[in-house]
Amino acid sequence: MEVHREDGRSQNQLRPLACSRNILHRAHGSASWSQGDTKVLAAVYGPKAGTKKNENPEKACIEVIWKPKTGQIGDFLTSLLIVLAFEVWYAGNFQNILHWCLGKPEKEYEMILKRTLESICILTVNPNTTTSIIVQVVNDDGALLPSAINAACMALVDAGIPMKHLAVAICCCVAKTGYVILDPTKLEEQKTKAFAYLVFPNSVHSVLPEGSLRVEGEPIENGIITSVTHGIMPVDDYFYCLEPGRAASVKLSDFLRRNLQQQSTDSSKAG
Amino acid sequence: MDGYNCVFNPLFRSKENRLTMGLPNASGDLSTEVEVDAFRRLFPLRFYEKHLLESIRPDARPLGRARETTIALGAVASANGSALAKIGSTTMLAAIKMEVMTPSLETPDEGCIAIDFHMPPICSPIVRPGRPAEAAPVVAKQLSDTILSSGMINLKELSLVSGKAAWMAYLDIYCLDADGALFDTALLSAVAAFSHLEIPVVSLNDDGKIVLSEEQGLSDREPVNKERRKINLSSIPFSLTCVLHKNYILADPTAEEESIMDTIVTVVLDSSSQLVSLHKPGGTVLAYTSAIQDCIALTRQRVKELQKILEEAISGMEVD
Amino acid sequence: MAAKPGSAPVTYSPNLGQKTRPPIFKDNDLDWVRPDGRGFHQCRPAFFRTGAVNSASGSAYAELGSTKVIVSVFGPRESKKAMMYSDTGRLNCNVSYTTFATPVRGQGSDHKEFSSMLHKALEGAIMLETFPKTTVDVFALVLESGGSDLPVVISCASLALADAGIMMYDLVAAVSVSCLGKNLVIDPVLEEESYQDGSLMLTCMPSRYEVTQLTFTGEWSTPEINEAMQLCLDACNKLGKVMRTCLKEAASASQE
Amino acid sequence: MRGLKLPLSQTQRVRLQRAFEKLQSLSAKANSDASLTVADTIPVNYEDAFLKGHGTADLNGELVATVCGVVERVNNLVYVRALRARYKPEVGDVVVGRVVEVAQKRWRLEINFSQDAVLMLSSMNMPDGIQRRRTALDELNMRSIFEENDIVCAEVRNFQHDGSLQLQARSQKYGKLEKGQLLIIDPYLVKKSKQHFHHLEQFGVDLILGRNGYIWIGEHVEARDSMVIDQAKNIEQSTVVEGINQAYTPLEMRQNICRIANAIRVLTSLGFNVDLNLIMETVELSSSLKIDIHDMLGSEFHVLVAEMEAERRSLTTKRKR
Amino acid sequence: MVGLSVGEKHFIQGGIAQDLRSDGRKRLTYRPIYVETGVIPQAHGSARVRLGATDVIASVKAELGKPSALQPDKGKIAIYVDCSPTAAPMFEGRGGEELSTELSVALQRCLLGGKSGAGAGIDPTSLVVVEGKVCWDLYIDGLVISSDGNLLDALAAAIKAALSNTGIPKVDVAAETTSDEQPEVNISDEEFLQFDTSGIPVIVTLTKVGRHYIVDATSEEESQMSSAVSISVNRKGHICGLTKRGGVGLDPSIILDMISVAKHVSEQLINKLDSEIAAAEASEEES
């Protein structure tokens, strides 16, 4: 059954996507990702020598710093201001002091982001190094964590960090039994009973024949890297989310590929 | 001075089962015993994979079985409700203290719950007195999300005088011994503490403050909340953490297993088997639908076990 | 839907009027009865057990009446880089209270000096030179404060050190005595402590018969001091025996 | 003179005042006009070439003092000697220092200077006295020669470019100091003299006046011809502890050490320069008047010493004139 | 904090064994004590004590407050000690934190007596204006300016001198109002009532080095301490508090012996201190 959404989108329709990379001068890799009004900036510094306390030195270590949205002045202006201030401050390398005094919610997002990015990066390439990823929330209009994951992923690509595969994140809202809407706005997120953030590997154009890349009867990109749910939902509702989520991840992967190709054609032109 | 059987007795049984472990097929004499330890410390992953081939774990548990779980209610006398939960050797002490607050304008007849999770320096070598452990705030946030979103407690039951006074339940959970599956044990101890909670009978004294009524013999002033002594818990959430490794699923991992295999899935179901939360933060192994279904099946079975244990503890509580 | 974690509303505990007015003592008022019915010179039954925390190299749990304490010992392990070169080991103690330990929430924080007093009590008993350039960390958590918390922490800490295999001259036992009017009351409960006229805490090594720490407050005449110290020393002896039996049990249990 | 922190009775205060005036008058003639404070212009004629020394700066053409003190002229070098400053080392100074850290092939010593001085392993005699190259083994058991907090007597060798100081303890009279007490006073009270090591036969005491204000008074150690003694003492010291007990300094020598130490304390609190004969006179004064060692620090003895010094100075100036 | 070489330690221990310390003192003699009162004008009472090179200031400020519900008939007294970085470089930032809490607790233990207020140096009941409603709260602050050992004794002497110099303004209750709200009170700033400071104890710290114990140890001697016992004795010879510092165990008989020695030494100290305070008060009036 059709459900009416304020902005007139259909059930599985995503909000307009926009992604631009290499927007920061000092960072080794940076990207800004916006889904509708939700806009997140991500910057990558490193890999630098040395690992933090009680981290495994044989592997690269990923450190995530989550900077929540602060202040009310115009959003784009705040974003540039904050990130620039951040660059200067970052050079002074005080991040663990600020890291320590963040509130609780940021800590959970940081842990989820860190674990997700650790699973997609190839950690054994440069051991005993630390890669710092700074996520700056510019505006939050629902599906904040998935857009942060997408932004961080694109920033890693921009920084040339070796990765097994890209990660594509989507938020599925369970409105009533069996009815799933994708990429909700903040209002829809609060109104609905429960929602689930899902992260899938991006779909690959493989040279091999169609069926060969299947694991237990499912293509690789059906495997869930990260899944975080909020609110109560019947068990099978969760599985109902998986289907549209996977479909959306294919759409997102195509968007990424187009964005990347368009970037490579520019550099080849310039090169 | 005779030692008597105290509430914390379950705290100590773990020492025994630790000693029975050992490679099922290792020959008994001491030299291989030492080599086993060295091998375990040097190549932990290969050590574990040798066990997984025969679908058994170093502490002689089959893959799907959780460790021995005990609950002791009423561990702390100075709190209104308290419980000690122990899964394997991971031990959590939860205690609730009730204080009075003036409810906010938007929700005049609702009380409030403040949930905090502490990892004191005694629980593990990594924690130092100055710096709190990184995992503590993350587990605290997950706990408060799970308990509040599970609707186990109807906040309206915590109100005293609508708009003027309501209960603020401070739930503090202390990890006494960290050996893996911290979230499961913490949630279990929180749920047990709530089931043991006794709301004190209070009444309004003359200058508008809520005071314990039987204290100052104000029996003449009728208590504000005479009848509701116990909070009725509707859908109680129970959780199970599993570790995915290649195509094995290990239930209820110990700290060592968590450190070796990094893909952790935590499934929280409530007593009416609704999915409260499914939490898989990254990890090298991708979770396919079949793996998630297995995890949920294991969790359903675990929920039944935990419900039985909780009922025993509560019935035990009523008897003495 | 979710509670308001951000704005922590100001709350107060309803049981404010709980403390009764302190009884006034006439000089030879002997009909004073202790709230839990013990004799003046009778300690609360002591329950000790080692091996409470598995991830620690040594740990112990102690329960005297309603005072419950867990101590875990880590080390000897490498000390922080900032430390100067020292050819004797270093002892690092930290005592903390749970928020629900004291009747009124959050009163645990006004015992900041317990950590340094624990350090002084244990320093004399540990052979520091057997682990040079390293640190032994002793962390204590008071689960419930039922009166004379520090002596229970000290005794439990020395058990945890023994459980961790740290070389010591002797176990350390500690007892405190409160002076209410004319009578000396041993091992006081929280209520007695709140209206005591004076108090004496003695930490000693029972078999070596040496006092490692002694603090008392309030006005004492010398005969009173002698009597109180003798009382504490006998109590420490008895406590030492109970601690020894607990260690023997733990040792025999692990032999089976 | 610096304010005395002692409780003086009325009469004592008057006598002390008179003694100080006399001293003031005696020493005033020499350079009373030369003392100046910060930013005073220094009277110098600009025709002949002059060199700007320490404590001076030129401010729009004029030579100005940057430190309060006394102007000194050495042929065409003009500098201001500060009254009271931390120790400014000069090459060849005998200094007494305390080992702060045992580092790579060197010890760092605290000598009351802005930086820690460095004593290289190579710039001191080996315990067995033989001259040879330093091996890794020596480096390993450096701690057996000097360890943290040891008191060491050495000589300033040179300045390194980064301003840090190098010491050397080549000759026999330098090395570790034991069995005595260290006094820390203001460096400017210790004048540079030919002889800083004094062996007081009548007391059997060694007195070392370190230029950096560290003064060592200890039991006399016989002619320190070679480091062999040190090595012997080390073995004896490390083997047995109670061996140390009988080796306490005998009471009679200890009294002398304490008397000399208190004499130096009195002189420094009065602000007089500390040199050998002044110390000797103070000690004789205290023993002749049979003043108990501890009472030497009392205010009465301070006044007596001030008066004694006043007369002595007046005698010397009369003889000179 | 004070590094000593093996030779120096040996020399100090020898001196103490032969009853001749490095500055000529006997084992039980004090360094020259020097007391000044009224050093801080805006405080109700203040004093500075110099014990050899150790230099401390104590100040007493009194404010009107509400007595605690548990002891409506007693005023409140708070003691806090602060080590200023001028005393030693290591007191900068948090360095002096631990030492100042230790000193504050030791002072509270020795001067304020049991929780019920009995045995306190200053009788808290004399601080009450209107029982249960209004009382004086005394804030005693100690500041360590330069530290050369024996800080606790110097601080206790400074507090005793400061309290004898304290003048609490007379207070009369204006109107007898209904029971619960605060009666208004006017504070007269001419007449002041003094404290009787006879009951205030002094602290004697006996430091044990080797087999002997000494009084008023300098920081070098303190670094040699195997154990130290700080005993606070009042004029009546009663012990008002004791703190044993230092790790090494002591035989109970030695502690009792030390207590008797402390009582004997404290008599001289109390008389010396009282004469010094009287002299300081006299010199303060005429200056």
XYZ file of C-alpha atoms in Angstrom, chain A residues 73-164:
92
model
C 25.028 30.500 12.194
C 24.464 29.680 8.460
C 25.280 26.025 7.894
C 27.767 26.209 5.030
C 29.635 29.055 6.694
C 29.832 27.119 9.989
C 31.094 24.014 8.216
C 33.998 25.775 6.490
C 34.811 27.765 9.625
C 34.795 24.708 11.854
C 36.833 22.563 9.502
C 39.427 25.297 8.970
C 39.697 25.875 12.708
C 39.889 22.155 12.998
C 42.813 21.927 10.574
C 44.843 24.490 12.478
C 43.955 22.854 15.766
C 44.630 19.398 14.393
C 48.151 20.341 13.407
C 48.686 21.005 17.108
C 47.721 17.340 17.613
C 45.530 17.836 20.743
C 42.857 15.507 19.531
C 42.970 13.034 22.414
C 42.135 15.758 24.956
C 38.998 16.757 23.069
C 38.310 13.095 22.279
C 38.109 12.381 26.000
C 35.506 14.975 26.866
C 32.977 14.165 24.119
C 29.488 13.321 25.295
C 28.173 9.742 25.232
C 26.280 9.657 21.903
C 29.360 10.795 19.952
C 31.383 7.991 21.589
C 29.004 5.316 20.248
C 29.019 6.746 16.726
C 32.815 6.923 16.854
C 33.073 3.275 17.872
C 30.694 2.115 15.129
C 32.474 4.209 12.489
C 35.884 2.981 13.649
C 34.892 -0.707 13.546
C 33.210 -0.320 10.134
C 36.169 1.438 8.537
C 38.588 -1.059 10.101
C 36.699 -3.878 8.430
C 36.854 -2.305 4.943
C 40.444 -1.009 5.021
C 43.367 -3.359 4.469
C 45.132 -2.849 7.805
C 48.231 -4.933 7.179
C 49.525 -2.659 4.392
C 51.142 -0.011 6.584
C 51.567 -1.427 10.120
C 52.278 0.675 13.201
C 50.577 3.752 11.747
C 47.529 5.771 12.804
C 45.011 7.186 10.361
C 42.801 9.891 11.866
C 39.373 10.429 10.380
C 37.531 13.559 11.442
C 33.783 13.630 10.834
C 32.188 17.084 11.058
C 28.388 17.188 11.119
C 27.214 20.227 9.186
C 23.466 19.608 9.266
C 21.456 16.666 10.596
C 18.135 15.967 8.885
C 17.858 12.211 9.545
C 20.059 9.223 8.552
C 23.078 10.994 10.061
C 25.261 7.940 10.756
C 24.855 6.370 7.258
C 25.770 9.656 5.540
C 28.763 9.958 7.904
C 29.898 6.458 6.883
C 29.524 7.304 3.194
C 31.433 10.571 3.650
C 34.244 8.838 5.570
C 34.467 6.188 2.863
C 34.798 8.762 0.105
C 37.416 10.668 2.136
C 39.455 7.452 2.446
C 39.221 6.980 -1.315
C 40.380 10.561 -1.804
C 43.336 9.929 0.521
C 44.285 6.812 -1.443
C 44.058 4.469 1.555
C 44.033 0.838 0.275
C 40.605 -0.761 0.873
C 39.064 -4.205 0.268
